[in-house]
């Protein structure tokens, strides 16, 4: 009964904590964008991230009594330089707008809203004016705390480590201080590609190196072990802050601190599992959503496996760590590299005995920095070489049921009872899940919510053929000054490629770029870095444009895979009937590619930004042309969707792709009036998010929208 009572109290307390946390997060959230003026932010120098003309940082909003994620666009290059040299915590006066971040509008799109909640942040601030207060002014609003001084010191350490040669600088900043430097992005991407990210999730191992080094140093100085334990008890919490309070570092520091605390005050030892469980509970009480962080998932899970397998030989242990990491990695990244299975056997001890010591020693002993950097350079070159091998399996995103099932089966196999039978079940379910993901039973057309742009995916069942029409792209109106250029990923990578990889698709059979406008082709080069393109079709004449040649040079596609088309050159490509262009042009709106195709008994038409004159020419040439699902041209602009065109096609449904609150006023009222006149129901990506159209055998067409308020239509 006492055990049952204790468990009951724990469960009730946990539910109360989670409820109170959620209530607080909801109370803080600002749903509608709200303008604020003359407010104050406490800005920490170690949290500033600068990308071109964009400044990103989390800060404490004094009036709002909460931590917020902030964004500010520099007005001048001199202003940018001031923030590059910023190294002291201070208060800033600002004006701008505040609201909670938008939730994802496409399937499997990165959920920035949930990501911020793992840091106890619910609102973002877009700053229009930002001015640092004088010290004597700031002290009346906010007094510097111990935390502020530690953060300032962390900034000093980051700058110090940043001056070291790469890759030692990048490894030391990441592993010792939890800071991700954009200059170090390539090695991290390679490590991720090889499936070795779990090593960094276990990066708390350097805490044990530091403890071991301090104990050795104190012993050499004839200082008692007890004094060293007391010293560590005081220093470890400070180091957690210096290390950026990452999930893995918090776990390592808190576990080490608790073990020391119990040894000093209770003269007892405690099991690693008990300590890890207690630390996990504390972290969940502090921020429940931290468990949805991939780093936290890998860190706690793999640390548990290390604890229960202390006596297992390194080869067996490496294989176990790999097996447990696969479900988590696939759930988050959708890919697995076959080399990981073999690398993990030798990489864990190599990482533990060579890489980590090189990082720690190189950072704290400049005399040995060159040698340590050479070791890390060799390590990085080996990783780069291995990553070039074509052994990455684009598995796709497994349903949560399978992720949980695999982890449960792996844990059951630890008991060694029927372990072989369990491994057979594990293998069968793994293959079965891959088949489900990669071979859909239905045809599908997906209209991505790509902002003010266009991109449509056509998947024939069993992935018989994969076709993409346009890639979207962001039209920028800023000048091309070098200091303003950003390195952020495009929607082609974060939305289109991400979705394709989540479905186990790493290759597109056909890519149609309807015309030259950036909002249709701007993401094309970046998309090809993630997804292989077999054949690229462009309107005849566009292939000779300088703008297209520039984009082609930035892509991974050779010119011999580019096919200029018109109805003269080809009347059909696979299931696609070419409707336009008629003659060679210059890739302008009036030269747009237009195609029709059928899936089961449902007919579709997509026509880029083809204008009304072009639409009329199409229906005059193709007398029997009709469409059940019509993709409205030019984002609903009044220059497209002629009344004669709609009347002739007699669509049962229309899809509009337009950006939210776009500056062009798309879709225009004239276009919507035309659709209403002919009683054509429509849905807009700006309101519905991603739109999926699934033809069925019984002549029904299922239309699904990602945003719930639009639901499902038939």
XYZ file of N, CA and C in Angstrom, residues 503-654:
456
model
N 8.243 10.933 -46.854
C 7.479 9.894 -47.553
C 8.405 8.870 -48.219
N 9.691 8.923 -47.887
C 10.637 7.982 -48.458
C 10.997 8.283 -49.894
N 10.775 9.518 -50.332
C 11.043 9.907 -51.726
C 12.327 10.731 -51.778
N 13.309 10.222 -52.480
C 14.574 10.952 -52.641
C 14.853 11.271 -54.102
N 13.916 10.891 -54.979
C 14.112 11.108 -56.406
C 12.799 11.523 -57.056
N 12.867 12.561 -57.905
C 11.711 13.024 -58.672
C 11.932 12.634 -60.130
N 10.925 12.000 -60.721
C 11.050 11.591 -62.122
C 10.971 12.784 -63.064
N 9.989 13.662 -62.819
C 9.780 14.817 -63.703
C 9.618 16.086 -62.879
N 10.328 17.122 -63.250
C 10.133 18.442 -62.658
C 9.778 19.417 -63.774
N 8.581 20.004 -63.692
C 8.158 21.033 -64.628
C 8.351 22.399 -63.968
N 9.128 23.269 -64.595
C 9.216 24.669 -64.180
C 8.399 25.453 -65.193
N 7.220 25.934 -64.782
C 6.258 26.473 -65.748
C 6.749 27.740 -66.434
N 7.506 28.579 -65.720
C 8.063 29.791 -66.327
C 9.135 30.352 -65.411
N 9.688 31.505 -65.725
C 10.910 31.985 -65.089
C 10.714 32.708 -63.760
N 9.511 33.062 -63.371
C 9.312 33.885 -62.172
C 9.859 33.192 -60.920
N 10.486 33.992 -60.053
C 11.138 33.457 -58.854
C 10.171 32.714 -57.954
N 8.914 33.173 -57.851
C 7.971 32.508 -56.953
C 7.558 31.123 -57.455
N 8.032 30.754 -58.649
C 7.778 29.416 -59.191
C 9.051 28.586 -59.294
N 10.217 29.221 -59.421
C 11.457 28.474 -59.664
C 12.579 28.822 -58.689
N 12.365 29.764 -57.786
C 13.442 30.237 -56.913
C 14.051 29.157 -56.032
N 13.233 28.179 -55.602
C 13.729 27.114 -54.723
C 14.351 25.950 -55.486
N 14.350 26.040 -56.798
C 14.834 24.938 -57.633
C 16.276 24.518 -57.309
N 17.262 25.439 -57.233
C 18.644 24.995 -56.959
C 18.795 24.309 -55.606
N 18.200 24.886 -54.552
C 18.355 24.300 -53.215
C 17.636 22.956 -53.114
N 16.518 22.798 -53.808
C 15.787 21.532 -53.779
C 16.634 20.400 -54.352
N 17.393 20.700 -55.406
C 18.207 19.660 -56.044
C 19.353 19.192 -55.157
N 19.706 19.978 -54.136
C 20.751 19.552 -53.207
C 20.254 18.437 -52.295
N 18.935 18.326 -52.171
C 18.334 17.322 -51.288
C 17.676 16.180 -52.053
N 17.127 16.499 -53.228
C 16.343 15.544 -54.008
C 16.931 15.411 -55.405
N 17.097 14.178 -55.875
C 17.604 13.949 -57.223
C 16.486 14.184 -58.247
N 16.812 14.866 -59.342
C 15.849 15.154 -60.410
C 16.283 14.402 -61.670
N 15.418 13.553 -62.177
C 15.769 12.789 -63.387
C 15.630 13.633 -64.650
N 14.490 14.319 -64.798
C 14.239 15.101 -66.019
C 13.627 16.450 -65.639
N 14.132 17.505 -66.247
C 13.644 18.855 -65.999
C 13.046 19.421 -67.282
N 11.785 19.846 -67.210
C 11.089 20.410 -68.362
C 10.827 21.897 -68.137
N 11.187 22.694 -69.142
C 10.968 24.141 -69.090
C 10.315 24.564 -70.401
N 9.601 25.704 -70.408
C 9.024 26.172 -71.675
C 10.116 26.478 -72.690
N 9.881 26.116 -73.913
C 10.869 26.315 -74.980
C 11.300 27.782 -75.033
N 12.586 28.012 -74.937
C 13.139 29.364 -74.944
C 13.652 29.785 -73.587
N 13.062 29.263 -72.516
C 13.500 29.622 -71.165
C 14.889 29.062 -70.880
N 15.244 27.952 -71.533
C 16.525 27.306 -71.288
C 17.711 28.181 -71.673
N 17.499 29.176 -72.522
C 18.592 30.042 -72.969
C 18.702 31.323 -72.144
N 17.793 31.539 -71.203
C 17.827 32.759 -70.385
C 18.997 32.719 -69.404
N 19.617 33.868 -69.176
C 20.737 33.961 -68.239
C 20.305 33.603 -66.819
N 19.099 34.069 -66.433
C 18.598 33.796 -65.080
C 18.444 32.296 -64.856
N 17.943 31.583 -65.861
C 17.783 30.142 -65.721
C 19.138 29.446 -65.710
N 20.052 29.883 -66.565
C 21.383 29.284 -66.619
C 22.109 29.448 -65.280
N 21.900 30.593 -64.636
C 22.518 30.837 -63.327
C 21.975 29.869 -62.293
N 20.644 29.702 -62.279
C 20.028 28.767 -61.333
C 20.466 27.335 -61.628
N 20.565 27.001 -62.896
C 20.977 25.651 -63.284
C 22.396 25.372 -62.807
N 23.260 26.372 -62.904
C 24.652 26.216 -62.453
C 24.725 25.998 -60.945
N 23.771 26.572 -60.206
C 23.740 26.413 -58.749
C 23.084 25.104 -58.327
N 22.502 24.394 -59.276
C 21.812 23.137 -58.977
C 22.747 21.957 -59.232
N 22.216 20.758 -59.072
C 22.995 19.548 -59.331
C 22.595 18.901 -60.657
N 21.837 19.611 -61.488
C 21.325 19.064 -62.743
C 22.215 19.461 -63.915
N 22.532 18.494 -64.756
C 23.296 18.758 -65.971
C 22.364 19.244 -67.071
N 22.928 19.984 -68.009
C 22.129 20.524 -69.110
C 21.507 19.417 -69.958
N 22.141 18.259 -69.994
C 21.597 17.180 -70.828
C 20.338 16.544 -70.230
N 19.973 16.976 -69.019
C 18.711 16.498 -68.434
C 17.624 17.574 -68.483
N 17.897 18.666 -69.184
C 16.940 19.762 -69.337
C 16.257 19.633 -70.697
N 14.928 19.661 -70.702
C 14.162 19.475 -71.938
C 13.228 20.661 -72.162
N 13.537 21.541 -73.131
C 12.610 22.629 -73.487
C 11.409 22.028 -74.220
N 10.195 22.412 -73.823
C 9.021 21.792 -74.440
C 8.018 22.839 -74.927
N 7.262 22.434 -75.905
C 6.081 23.143 -76.414
C 5.206 22.066 -77.034
N 3.988 22.405 -77.444
C 3.112 21.381 -78.010
C 3.632 20.897 -79.357
N 4.555 21.668 -79.959
C 5.168 21.242 -81.214
C 6.202 20.155 -80.944
N 6.967 20.305 -79.856
C 8.037 19.358 -79.542
C 7.520 18.088 -78.871
N 6.473 18.212 -78.068
C 5.931 17.044 -77.367
C 4.479 17.301 -77.011
N 3.617 16.355 -77.336
C 2.214 16.533 -76.972
C 1.868 15.795 -75.684
N 2.748 14.873 -75.247
C 2.479 14.117 -74.024
C 3.798 13.661 -73.394
N 3.864 13.757 -72.065
C 5.006 13.263 -71.293
C 4.437 12.420 -70.155
N 4.545 11.109 -70.275
C 3.934 10.233 -69.280
C 2.433 10.428 -69.264
N 1.873 10.702 -68.089
C 0.426 10.920 -67.976
C 0.038 12.360 -68.304
N 1.009 13.205 -68.600
C 0.753 14.636 -68.767
C 0.590 15.013 -70.245
N -0.533 15.636 -70.542
C -0.775 16.180 -71.877
C -0.335 17.637 -71.874
N 0.511 18.018 -72.814
C 1.026 19.386 -72.890
C -0.005 20.260 -73.602
N -0.466 21.298 -72.921
C -1.470 22.215 -73.463
C -0.872 23.539 -73.926
N 0.275 23.890 -73.381
C 0.910 25.188 -73.647
C 2.348 25.095 -73.176
N 3.319 25.794 -73.794
C 3.194 26.849 -74.814
C 3.071 26.268 -76.228
N 2.626 27.124 -77.138
C 2.474 26.726 -78.535
C 3.786 26.896 -79.308
N 4.509 27.966 -78.992
C 5.727 28.293 -79.729
C 6.847 28.644 -78.748
N 8.033 28.830 -79.272
C 9.192 29.227 -78.466
C 8.974 30.633 -77.917
N 9.294 30.845 -76.643
C 9.108 32.149 -76.022
C 10.295 32.528 -75.159
N 10.036 33.289 -74.091
C 11.105 33.779 -73.221
C 10.876 33.400 -71.757
N 9.990 32.454 -71.543
C 9.751 32.010 -70.175
C 8.926 32.968 -69.347
N 8.190 33.877 -69.992
C 7.353 34.828 -69.262
C 6.007 34.194 -68.923
N 5.135 34.974 -68.225
C 3.825 34.448 -67.843
C 3.082 33.871 -69.043
N 3.107 34.621 -70.159
C 2.367 34.198 -71.347
C 2.983 32.978 -72.026
N 4.181 32.559 -71.564
C 4.832 31.371 -72.116
C 4.710 30.170 -71.182
N 3.921 30.290 -70.122
C 3.853 29.253 -69.092
C 3.479 27.882 -69.650
N 4.092 26.864 -69.056
C 3.682 25.490 -69.356
C 2.320 25.248 -68.710
N 1.422 24.624 -69.460
C 0.129 24.183 -68.936
C -0.010 22.707 -69.252
N -0.420 21.916 -68.266
C -0.567 20.474 -68.465
C -1.906 20.005 -67.908
N -2.425 18.943 -68.505
C -3.595 18.259 -67.963
C -3.224 16.803 -67.751
N -3.861 16.158 -66.798
C -3.585 14.748 -66.524
C -4.775 14.140 -65.788
N -4.867 12.839 -65.851
C -5.939 12.096 -65.187
C -5.353 11.126 -64.179
N -5.977 11.051 -63.024
C -5.681 10.039 -62.020
C -6.997 9.339 -61.717
N -7.038 8.034 -62.008
C -8.306 7.313 -62.025
C -9.243 8.043 -62.981
N -10.407 8.486 -62.522
C -11.330 9.169 -63.425
C -11.426 10.662 -63.119
N -10.444 11.169 -62.366
C -10.437 12.590 -62.019
C -9.413 13.308 -62.888
N -9.832 14.413 -63.510
C -8.951 15.178 -64.403
C -8.474 16.455 -63.715
N -7.228 16.828 -64.004
C -6.585 17.982 -63.381
C -5.965 18.864 -64.463
N -5.888 20.170 -64.164
C -5.150 21.103 -65.022
C -4.320 22.030 -64.139
N -3.044 22.213 -64.530
C -2.147 23.169 -63.877
C -1.548 24.030 -64.984
N -1.538 25.361 -64.789
C -1.113 26.227 -65.898
C -0.211 27.380 -65.485
N 0.507 27.250 -64.364
C 1.451 28.297 -63.970
C 0.788 29.656 -63.854
N 1.387 30.668 -64.506
C 0.837 32.032 -64.494
C 0.277 32.406 -65.866
N -0.187 31.413 -66.604
C -0.729 31.671 -67.946
C -1.839 32.714 -67.878
N -1.778 33.707 -68.789
C -2.767 34.790 -68.762
C -4.056 34.378 -69.469
N -5.052 35.271 -69.438
C -6.364 34.954 -70.001
C -6.307 34.694 -71.499
N -5.476 35.445 -72.225
C -5.361 35.212 -73.667
C -4.848 33.802 -73.934
N -3.866 33.378 -73.153
C -3.331 32.034 -73.309
C -4.359 30.968 -72.970
N -5.147 31.219 -71.927
C -6.199 30.272 -71.546
C -7.213 30.102 -72.680
N -7.580 31.215 -73.305
C -8.555 31.159 -74.410
C -7.974 30.409 -75.608
N -6.678 30.587 -75.853
C -6.045 29.858 -76.952
C -6.058 28.355 -76.681
N -5.860 27.973 -75.423
C -5.852 26.556 -75.058
C -7.208 25.914 -75.320
N -8.287 26.558 -74.862
C -9.612 25.936 -75.044
C -10.072 26.000 -76.499
N -9.536 26.940 -77.261
C -9.865 26.990 -78.690
C -9.191 25.852 -79.454
N -7.968 25.473 -78.996
C -7.247 24.399 -79.672
C -7.731 23.021 -79.216
N -7.971 22.888 -77.899
C -8.405 21.598 -77.348
C -9.897 21.683 -77.041
N -10.695 21.342 -78.013
C -12.146 21.572 -77.963
C -12.850 20.777 -76.871
N -12.348 19.589 -76.557
C -13.045 18.721 -75.590
C -12.434 18.789 -74.187
N -11.546 19.728 -73.979
C -10.825 19.814 -72.709
C -11.763 20.129 -71.544
N -11.616 19.359 -70.449
C -12.356 19.621 -69.214
C -11.457 19.305 -68.025
N -11.867 19.774 -66.859
C -11.055 19.530 -65.656
C -11.953 19.422 -64.436
N -11.797 18.357 -63.678
C -12.528 18.235 -62.415
C -11.894 19.126 -61.347
N -10.549 19.132 -61.314
C -9.806 19.949 -60.344
C -8.968 20.957 -61.120
N -9.257 22.224 -60.937
C -8.545 23.286 -61.658
C -7.630 24.043 -60.711
N -6.356 24.048 -61.045
C -5.408 24.905 -60.311
C -5.510 26.298 -60.909
N -6.013 27.254 -60.122
C -6.221 28.620 -60.598
C -4.883 29.266 -60.936
N -4.796 29.870 -62.131
C -3.553 30.446 -62.595
C -3.158 31.721 -61.867
N -1.847 31.948 -61.778
C -1.272 33.206 -61.261
C -1.806 33.566 -59.876
N -1.979 32.546 -59.019
C -2.334 32.756 -57.616
C -3.675 33.466 -57.435
N -4.530 33.390 -58.464
C -5.831 34.061 -58.368
C -5.815 35.488 -58.864
N -4.764 35.865 -59.601
C -4.705 37.220 -60.155
C -5.819 37.418 -61.187
N -6.247 38.656 -61.343
C -7.300 38.963 -62.313
C -6.808 38.829 -63.753
N -5.485 38.682 -63.947
C -4.960 38.507 -65.304
C -5.180 37.087 -65.820
N -5.570 36.169 -64.928
C -5.836 34.784 -65.320
C -7.285 34.428 -64.993
N -7.640 33.163 -65.281
C -8.977 32.627 -64.987
C -10.065 33.400 -65.734
N -9.982 33.348 -67.056
C -11.010 33.979 -67.897
C -12.346 33.252 -67.722
N -13.426 33.983 -67.844
C -14.759 33.385 -67.701
C -14.976 32.291 -68.734
N -14.530 32.542 -69.965
C -14.687 31.542 -71.026
C -13.941 30.255 -70.669
N -12.803 30.409 -70.045
C -11.960 29.276 -69.648
C -12.680 28.415 -68.610
N -13.220 29.055 -67.585
C -13.921 28.332 -66.522
C -15.198 27.698 -67.062
N -15.906 28.415 -67.886
C -17.156 27.910 -68.456
C -16.906 26.667 -69.309
N -15.796 26.676 -70.047
C -15.471 25.559 -70.919
C -15.007 24.335 -70.122
N -14.155 24.555 -69.135
C -13.586 23.435 -68.379
C -14.587 22.806 -67.417
N -15.533 23.626 -66.922
C -16.548 23.149 -65.980
C -15.930 22.401 -64.789
N -15.019 23.026 -64.079
C -14.377 22.348 -62.946
C -15.351 22.113 -61.794
N -15.135 21.022 -61.081
C -15.939 20.727 -59.897
C -15.332 21.363 -58.651
N -14.044 21.701 -58.765
C -13.355 22.259 -57.611
C -12.135 23.024 -58.099
N -11.762 24.075 -57.373
C -10.608 24.891 -57.744
C -9.667 25.047 -56.548
